[in-house]
Amino acid sequence: MNNIYEETAASLRELCDVAKFEEGDLVVIGGSSSEIRGGRIGKDSSAEVGREVIRAVLDVAKEYHVVLAIQCCEHLNRALVVEKETARRYGLRRVQVRPWLHAGGALATNAMEMFAEPVVVEAIQAHGGIDIGTTLIGMHLRPVVVPVRLEHNRIGEAPVVGARTRFPLIGGERARYE
C-alpha cells in the first residue's frame, strides 16, 4: 500500500510541475482500484487502495494549492466528489447520491470519507487531471486538452495519463500569441 501512496503522489506532483497549475485550479482524478491491483476495471474494487490514492492526492493538492474533483465510475454517470465550498465557488450543479465501493468506486467512496465537506456534482471543467487505469476523465476537462506524458506513468499495475488544458488559440494567421 505504501507504494500506491508514493506512486500516486509522484504522478500528481509531476503533473502539477509540468502543467504549472495556479492556486485554486481544478484538478480531476479518475481512477480504478481494480486496475491498480492488476485486475479488470470494475471487477476487483479495493477500499484500501482507494484510501491510499485519496490520501496521496489530498496531500499533494494541499502542497500545490489546487482543488480536487474525484470522478465516480460510470454507474454514477462519472459524477464527481468535491468540497462543498468548491461546488459553491464554481457554481457546480449538485446531485443527490452517495458513492459506495460498487457504484461510484473506491476513490469516490474514500473522498466522501476524507474530504472536509464532500458533495457530489454532475460535471466540471477542470484545468487538468490524472487518469489512473483508463477511466476516461476527458469529459471533465476544459477545452483544449494537452496530454502530459508522465515519467511516473504507473500506479500499481494501472497506466497513468496526465492532462492539462490551455486557452483556445483564435484569430488565424494574423493573430499574435504569447
XYZ file of N, CA and C in Angstrom:
534
model
N 0.825 -1.206 0.000
C 0.000 0.000 0.000
C 0.866 1.267 0.000
N 2.016 1.202 0.654
C 2.893 2.367 0.705
C 3.326 2.782 -0.699
N 3.585 1.794 -1.586
C 3.960 2.114 -2.958
C 2.849 2.856 -3.682
N 1.595 2.501 -3.419
C 0.470 3.176 -4.069
C 0.449 4.645 -3.682
N 0.629 4.924 -2.390
C 0.680 6.321 -1.945
C 1.810 7.047 -2.664
N 3.002 6.481 -2.634
C 4.179 7.144 -3.214
C 4.044 7.326 -4.727
N 3.560 6.306 -5.420
C 3.407 6.398 -6.871
C 2.353 7.434 -7.252
N 1.261 7.479 -6.503
C 0.204 8.469 -6.769
C 0.729 9.875 -6.531
N 1.388 10.080 -5.399
C 1.933 11.400 -5.073
C 2.943 11.846 -6.125
N 3.810 10.938 -6.571
C 4.819 11.287 -7.577
C 4.168 11.682 -8.898
N 3.135 10.945 -9.313
C 2.452 11.267 -10.575
C 1.781 12.631 -10.510
N 1.066 12.914 -9.416
C 0.366 14.191 -9.316
C 1.351 15.348 -9.158
N 2.416 15.159 -8.397
C 3.436 16.214 -8.291
C 4.035 16.536 -9.650
N 4.352 15.493 -10.414
C 4.929 15.703 -11.736
C 3.958 16.468 -12.631
N 2.679 16.083 -12.619
C 1.690 16.805 -13.420
C 1.609 18.269 -12.988
N 1.552 18.514 -11.699
C 1.471 19.901 -11.201
C 2.686 20.717 -11.640
N 3.858 20.118 -11.613
C 5.068 20.816 -12.036
C 5.046 21.128 -13.529
N 4.642 20.157 -14.344
C 4.621 20.345 -15.802
C 3.504 21.297 -16.203
N 2.321 21.119 -15.641
C 1.150 21.910 -16.037
C 1.196 23.333 -15.481
N 1.979 23.551 -14.433
C 2.075 24.869 -13.800
C 0.696 25.401 -13.383
N -0.060 24.527 -12.700
C -1.364 24.942 -12.212
C -1.226 26.145 -11.302
N -2.227 27.007 -11.346
C -2.274 28.157 -10.458
C -3.095 27.803 -9.224
N -2.925 28.576 -8.180
C -3.676 28.352 -6.949
C -5.176 28.356 -7.243
N -5.868 27.325 -6.775
C -7.310 27.227 -6.967
C -7.740 26.522 -8.235
N -6.790 26.142 -9.102
C -7.162 25.416 -10.321
C -7.782 24.071 -9.957
N -8.754 23.659 -10.754
C -9.433 22.376 -10.560
C -8.643 21.247 -11.214
N -8.416 20.193 -10.454
C -7.709 19.019 -10.957
C -8.588 17.791 -10.709
N -8.949 17.104 -11.789
C -9.801 15.916 -11.677
C -8.922 14.670 -11.583
N -9.332 13.778 -10.695
C -8.647 12.500 -10.533
C -9.661 11.398 -10.824
N -9.364 10.595 -11.824
C -10.172 9.418 -12.110
C -9.300 8.204 -11.909
N -9.851 7.176 -11.308
C -9.010 6.013 -11.076
C -9.790 4.750 -10.780
N -9.165 3.638 -11.127
C -9.734 2.322 -10.882
C -8.839 1.568 -9.904
N -9.370 1.289 -8.715
C -8.597 0.492 -7.762
C -8.386 -0.920 -8.298
N -9.328 -1.410 -9.088
C -9.179 -2.741 -9.705
C -7.961 -2.776 -10.621
N -7.830 -1.757 -11.469
C -6.691 -1.690 -12.392
C -5.381 -1.539 -11.625
N -5.389 -0.745 -10.562
C -4.187 -0.574 -9.749
C -3.738 -1.925 -9.192
N -4.696 -2.757 -8.803
C -4.387 -4.077 -8.246
C -4.060 -5.112 -9.313
N -4.144 -4.724 -10.584
C -3.832 -5.654 -11.664
C -5.040 -6.375 -12.211
N -6.226 -5.981 -11.777
C -7.461 -6.599 -12.262
C -8.082 -5.805 -13.386
N -9.297 -6.195 -13.719
C -10.054 -5.516 -14.761
C -10.934 -4.453 -14.121
N -11.028 -3.307 -14.757
C -11.781 -2.179 -14.217
C -13.181 -2.626 -13.770
N -13.540 -2.253 -12.543
C -14.849 -2.552 -12.001
C -15.034 -3.961 -11.466
N -14.005 -4.784 -11.491
C -14.157 -6.195 -11.106
C -13.417 -6.579 -9.830
N -12.575 -5.691 -9.281
C -11.773 -6.050 -8.110
C -11.546 -4.814 -7.244
N -12.609 -4.078 -6.949
C -12.503 -2.820 -6.203
C -11.913 -3.040 -4.820
N -11.128 -2.062 -4.380
C -10.464 -2.157 -3.090
C -10.548 -0.829 -2.351
N -11.250 -0.836 -1.217
C -11.351 0.377 -0.399
C -9.977 0.815 0.093
N -9.111 -0.147 0.409
C -7.778 0.177 0.913
C -6.937 0.892 -0.139
N -6.999 0.422 -1.374
C -6.275 1.073 -2.467
C -6.824 2.481 -2.671
N -8.145 2.611 -2.705
C -8.762 3.931 -2.856
C -8.347 4.891 -1.764
N -8.241 4.396 -0.540
C -7.834 5.235 0.594
C -6.417 5.786 0.389
N -5.506 4.936 -0.086
C -4.123 5.382 -0.301
C -4.034 6.426 -1.419
N -4.800 6.215 -2.487
C -4.803 7.186 -3.585
C -5.348 8.526 -3.100
N -6.464 8.516 -2.397
C -7.056 9.773 -1.919
C -6.152 10.446 -0.894
N -5.558 9.675 -0.016
C -4.623 10.245 0.957
C -3.480 10.974 0.234
N -2.941 10.352 -0.813
C -1.845 10.952 -1.574
C -2.279 12.219 -2.309
N -3.427 12.169 -3.002
C -3.832 13.356 -3.776
C -4.225 14.514 -2.855
N -4.780 14.205 -1.695
C -5.084 15.279 -0.733
C -3.804 15.967 -0.276
N -2.783 15.183 0.024
C -1.512 15.766 0.472
C -0.875 16.630 -0.611
N -0.857 16.136 -1.847
C -0.234 16.886 -2.941
C -1.066 18.117 -3.293
N -2.386 17.999 -3.284
C -3.247 19.157 -3.583
C -3.003 20.276 -2.571
N -2.835 19.917 -1.324
C -2.548 20.921 -0.288
C -1.194 21.577 -0.543
N -0.226 20.789 -0.933
C 1.123 21.281 -1.221
C 1.129 22.258 -2.397
N 0.338 21.965 -3.439
C 0.328 22.789 -4.656
C -0.840 23.776 -4.701
N -1.695 23.767 -3.703
C -2.835 24.693 -3.608
C -3.802 24.549 -4.782
N -4.037 23.298 -5.208
C -5.031 23.043 -6.247
C -6.265 22.424 -5.603
N -7.360 22.447 -6.334
C -8.646 21.962 -5.847
C -8.955 20.637 -6.535
N -9.323 19.633 -5.744
C -9.570 18.294 -6.284
C -11.029 18.038 -6.620
N -11.217 17.228 -7.657
C -12.517 16.657 -8.001
C -12.248 15.190 -8.282
N -12.917 14.301 -7.558
C -12.687 12.869 -7.692
C -13.841 12.261 -8.485
N -13.503 11.696 -9.632
C -14.525 11.168 -10.536
C -15.071 9.820 -10.049
N -16.386 9.707 -10.072
C -17.061 8.432 -9.796
C -17.025 7.563 -11.054
N -17.391 6.311 -10.913
C -17.433 5.401 -12.058
C -18.691 5.666 -12.906
N -18.793 4.927 -13.995
C -19.904 5.167 -14.928
C -21.264 4.821 -14.352
N -21.317 4.017 -13.292
C -22.606 3.700 -12.666
C -23.260 4.936 -12.055
N -22.455 5.959 -11.775
C -22.982 7.240 -11.295
C -22.749 8.333 -12.329
N -22.710 7.931 -13.600
C -22.555 8.859 -14.725
C -21.305 9.722 -14.622
N -20.266 9.193 -13.982
C -18.995 9.880 -13.809
C -19.151 11.224 -13.091
N -20.128 11.282 -12.184
C -20.264 12.457 -11.318
C -18.972 12.597 -10.517
N -18.826 13.689 -9.777
C -17.569 13.960 -9.080
C -17.799 14.367 -7.639
N -16.890 13.947 -6.775
C -16.895 14.362 -5.382
C -15.979 15.573 -5.266
N -16.514 16.653 -4.717
C -15.751 17.880 -4.472
C -16.101 18.392 -3.074
N -15.337 19.335 -2.610
C -15.688 20.005 -1.362
C -16.901 20.905 -1.610
N -17.733 21.051 -0.616
C -18.930 21.892 -0.717
C -18.570 23.310 -1.160
N -17.492 23.855 -0.623
C -17.049 25.207 -0.986
C -16.664 25.283 -2.466
N -16.073 24.223 -2.999
C -15.717 24.189 -4.417
C -16.973 24.248 -5.281
N -17.978 23.478 -4.913
C -19.243 23.491 -5.662
C -19.855 24.883 -5.648
N -19.833 25.529 -4.499
C -20.399 26.876 -4.386
C -19.581 27.875 -5.196
N -18.256 27.855 -5.031
C -17.375 28.836 -5.691
C -17.459 28.752 -7.205
N -17.543 27.545 -7.740
C -17.555 27.367 -9.191
C -18.957 27.219 -9.768
N -19.993 27.323 -8.942
C -21.364 27.222 -9.429
C -21.685 25.855 -10.015
N -21.178 24.810 -9.379
C -21.377 23.454 -9.892
C -22.742 22.907 -9.475
N -23.361 22.164 -10.364
C -24.680 21.581 -10.104
C -24.531 20.319 -9.255
N -25.093 20.370 -8.053
C -25.026 19.225 -7.150
C -26.075 18.188 -7.514
N -25.755 16.937 -7.209
C -26.690 15.832 -7.381
C -26.790 15.079 -6.062
N -27.882 14.344 -5.914
C -28.136 13.613 -4.679
C -27.770 12.141 -4.867
N -26.632 11.740 -4.327
C -26.189 10.348 -4.373
C -25.058 10.189 -3.367
N -24.871 8.999 -2.891
C -23.747 8.674 -2.014
C -22.950 7.547 -2.671
N -21.761 7.859 -3.216
C -20.945 6.804 -3.819
C -20.596 5.724 -2.803
N -20.510 4.494 -3.279
C -20.010 3.394 -2.461
C -19.132 2.529 -3.353
N -18.498 1.555 -2.791
C -17.470 0.783 -3.479
C -17.905 0.270 -4.848
N -19.153 -0.201 -4.994
C -19.578 -0.809 -6.251
C -20.511 0.072 -7.087
N -20.664 1.312 -6.714
C -21.375 2.301 -7.530
C -20.816 3.669 -7.156
N -19.776 4.016 -7.835
C -19.030 5.231 -7.532
C -17.551 4.931 -7.516
N -17.201 3.803 -6.896
C -15.819 3.354 -6.898
C -15.076 3.671 -5.618
N -13.918 3.055 -5.482
C -13.113 3.166 -4.269
C -12.588 4.574 -4.029
N -12.217 5.292 -5.094
C -11.691 6.640 -4.901
C -12.788 7.586 -4.425
N -13.929 7.572 -5.095
C -15.035 8.458 -4.714
C -15.551 8.129 -3.319
N -15.631 6.837 -2.997
C -16.089 6.420 -1.670
C -15.173 6.978 -0.586
N -13.869 6.873 -0.810
C -12.918 7.393 0.164
C -12.907 8.913 0.210
N -13.122 9.558 -0.930
C -13.213 11.024 -0.929
C -14.383 11.473 -0.057
N -15.492 10.751 -0.114
C -16.651 11.092 0.724
C -16.298 10.995 2.209
N -15.401 10.105 2.552
C -14.999 9.929 3.950
C -13.903 10.906 4.366
N -13.024 11.276 3.447
C -11.821 12.019 3.803
C -11.880 13.515 3.513
N -12.776 13.965 2.637
C -12.932 15.392 2.394
C -13.601 16.024 3.616
N -13.392 17.319 3.811
C -13.971 18.024 4.964
C -15.491 18.089 4.866
N -16.026 18.579 3.730
C -17.471 18.693 3.496
C -17.777 18.229 2.072
N -17.768 16.920 1.842
C -17.940 16.422 0.471
C -19.367 16.550 -0.037
N -19.456 16.878 -1.315
C -20.727 16.855 -2.033
C -20.439 16.228 -3.398
N -21.486 15.810 -4.081
C -21.322 15.228 -5.409
C -21.932 16.194 -6.421
N -21.180 16.432 -7.499
C -21.635 17.323 -8.562
C -21.700 16.561 -9.878
N -22.516 17.092 -10.775
C -22.776 16.428 -12.045
C -21.584 16.472 -13.004
N -20.924 17.615 -13.093
C -19.844 17.790 -14.063
C -18.992 18.995 -13.670
N -17.792 19.032 -14.209
C -16.916 20.192 -14.051
C -16.164 20.398 -15.355
N -15.406 21.474 -15.416
C -14.446 21.693 -16.491
C -13.126 22.033 -15.814
N -12.336 20.996 -15.557
C -11.093 21.131 -14.807
C -9.959 21.649 -15.683
N -8.942 22.165 -15.009
C -7.748 22.678 -15.678
C -6.777 21.560 -16.048
N -6.969 20.391 -15.488
C -6.108 19.253 -15.780
C -6.513 18.078 -14.923
N -5.758 16.993 -15.050
C -6.082 15.834 -14.233
C -5.218 14.641 -14.512
N -5.498 13.608 -13.761
C -4.800 12.332 -13.905
C -5.843 11.236 -14.060
N -5.598 10.386 -15.034
C -6.445 9.233 -15.309
C -5.648 7.983 -14.956
N -6.089 7.277 -13.928
C -5.401 6.081 -13.446
C -6.207 4.859 -13.884
N -5.685 4.108 -14.847
C -6.355 2.883 -15.268
C -7.393 3.065 -16.349
N -7.263 4.077 -17.170
C -8.144 4.319 -18.313
C -9.604 4.488 -17.892
N -9.837 5.421 -16.978
C -11.198 5.687 -16.509
C -11.891 6.794 -17.303
N -11.158 7.443 -18.209
C -11.713 8.428 -19.138
C -12.221 9.697 -18.448
N -11.289 10.562 -18.072
C -11.621 11.828 -17.401
C -11.899 12.959 -18.378
N -11.719 12.721 -19.660
C -11.783 13.787 -20.657
C -13.052 14.623 -20.648
N -14.186 14.024 -20.292
C -15.439 14.769 -20.278
C -15.451 15.871 -19.223
N -14.488 15.829 -18.293
C -14.442 16.812 -17.218
C -13.280 17.797 -17.350
N -12.697 17.885 -18.546
C -11.603 18.823 -18.787
C -12.054 19.948 -19.707
N -11.508 21.135 -19.453
C -11.807 22.279 -20.320
C -11.156 22.073 -21.675
N -11.749 22.645 -22.715
C -11.024 22.647 -23.982
C -9.887 23.662 -23.845
N -8.799 23.512 -24.360
C -8.224 22.498 -25.229
C -7.318 21.615 -24.364
N -7.482 20.284 -24.447
C -6.720 19.349 -23.627
C -5.381 19.050 -24.289
N -4.345 19.074 -23.461
C -2.990 18.734 -23.916
C -2.521 17.538 -23.089
N -2.200 16.409 -23.734
C -1.715 15.265 -22.962
C -0.356 15.572 -22.348
N -0.138 15.047 -21.151
C 1.147 15.201 -20.470
C 1.722 13.801 -20.273
N 2.826 13.542 -20.919
C 3.492 12.246 -20.774
C 4.294 12.269 -19.476
N 3.848 11.477 -18.538
C 4.465 11.462 -17.223
C 5.557 10.401 -17.145
N 6.639 10.746 -16.489
C 7.674 9.756 -16.188
C 7.123 8.746 -15.177
N 6.346 9.243 -14.216
C 5.688 8.398 -13.224
C 4.332 7.982 -13.807
N 4.377 7.004 -14.716
C 3.188 6.682 -15.512
C 2.511 5.362 -15.131
N 2.765 4.881 -13.911
C 2.076 3.703 -13.405
C 1.826 3.877 -11.920
N 0.638 3.454 -11.517
C 0.318 3.338 -10.097
C -0.118 1.899 -9.916
N 0.661 1.153 -9.182
C 0.445 -0.281 -9.128
C 0.577 -0.823 -10.531
N -0.428 -1.554 -10.984
C -0.427 -2.121 -12.334
C -1.147 -1.234 -13.345
N -1.698 -0.115 -12.906
C -2.521 0.723 -13.786
C -1.688 1.762 -14.526
N -1.947 1.936 -15.821
C -1.299 3.029 -16.550
C -1.868 4.371 -16.089
N -1.011 5.393 -16.108
C -1.408 6.732 -15.692
C -1.178 7.695 -16.848
N -2.193 8.490 -17.157
C -2.092 9.517 -18.188
C -2.420 10.854 -17.543
N -1.579 11.839 -17.804
C -1.832 13.182 -17.299
C -2.399 14.064 -18.393
N -3.068 15.130 -17.972
C -3.613 16.084 -18.934
C -3.605 17.474 -18.321
N -3.363 18.448 -19.172
C -3.519 19.847 -18.791
C -4.355 20.492 -19.879
N -4.814 21.691 -19.636
C -5.561 22.390 -20.672
C -4.874 23.713 -20.970
N -5.204 24.266 -22.101
C -4.708 25.591 -22.471
C -5.874 26.371 -23.060
N -5.689 27.683 -23.130
C -6.719 28.504 -23.749
C -6.746 28.225 -25.254
N -7.932 28.247 -25.878
C -8.001 28.073 -27.330
C -7.280 29.218 -28.035
N -6.618 28.902 -29.135
C -5.973 29.922 -29.961
C -7.007 30.391 -30.981
N -7.189 31.691 -31.089
C -8.164 32.224 -32.053
C -7.495 33.278 -32.914
N -8.076 33.599 -34.047
C -7.620 34.721 -34.845
C -6.897 34.376 -36.119
N -6.459 33.151 -36.300
C -5.823 32.770 -37.556
C -4.426 33.339 -37.718
N -3.987 33.456 -38.999
C -2.597 33.800 -39.292
C -2.203 35.221 -38.894
N -3.173 36.123 -38.728
C -2.839 37.499 -38.331
C -2.680 37.658 -36.822
N -3.142 36.693 -36.088
C -3.115 36.785 -34.637
C -1.695 36.619 -34.102
N -1.472 37.192 -32.938
C -0.214 37.014 -32.224
C -0.530 36.348 -30.910
N 0.314 35.392 -30.550
C 0.096 34.644 -29.332
C 1.268 34.805 -28.387
N 0.959 34.657 -27.079
C 2.032 34.718 -26.074
C 2.837 33.448 -26.118
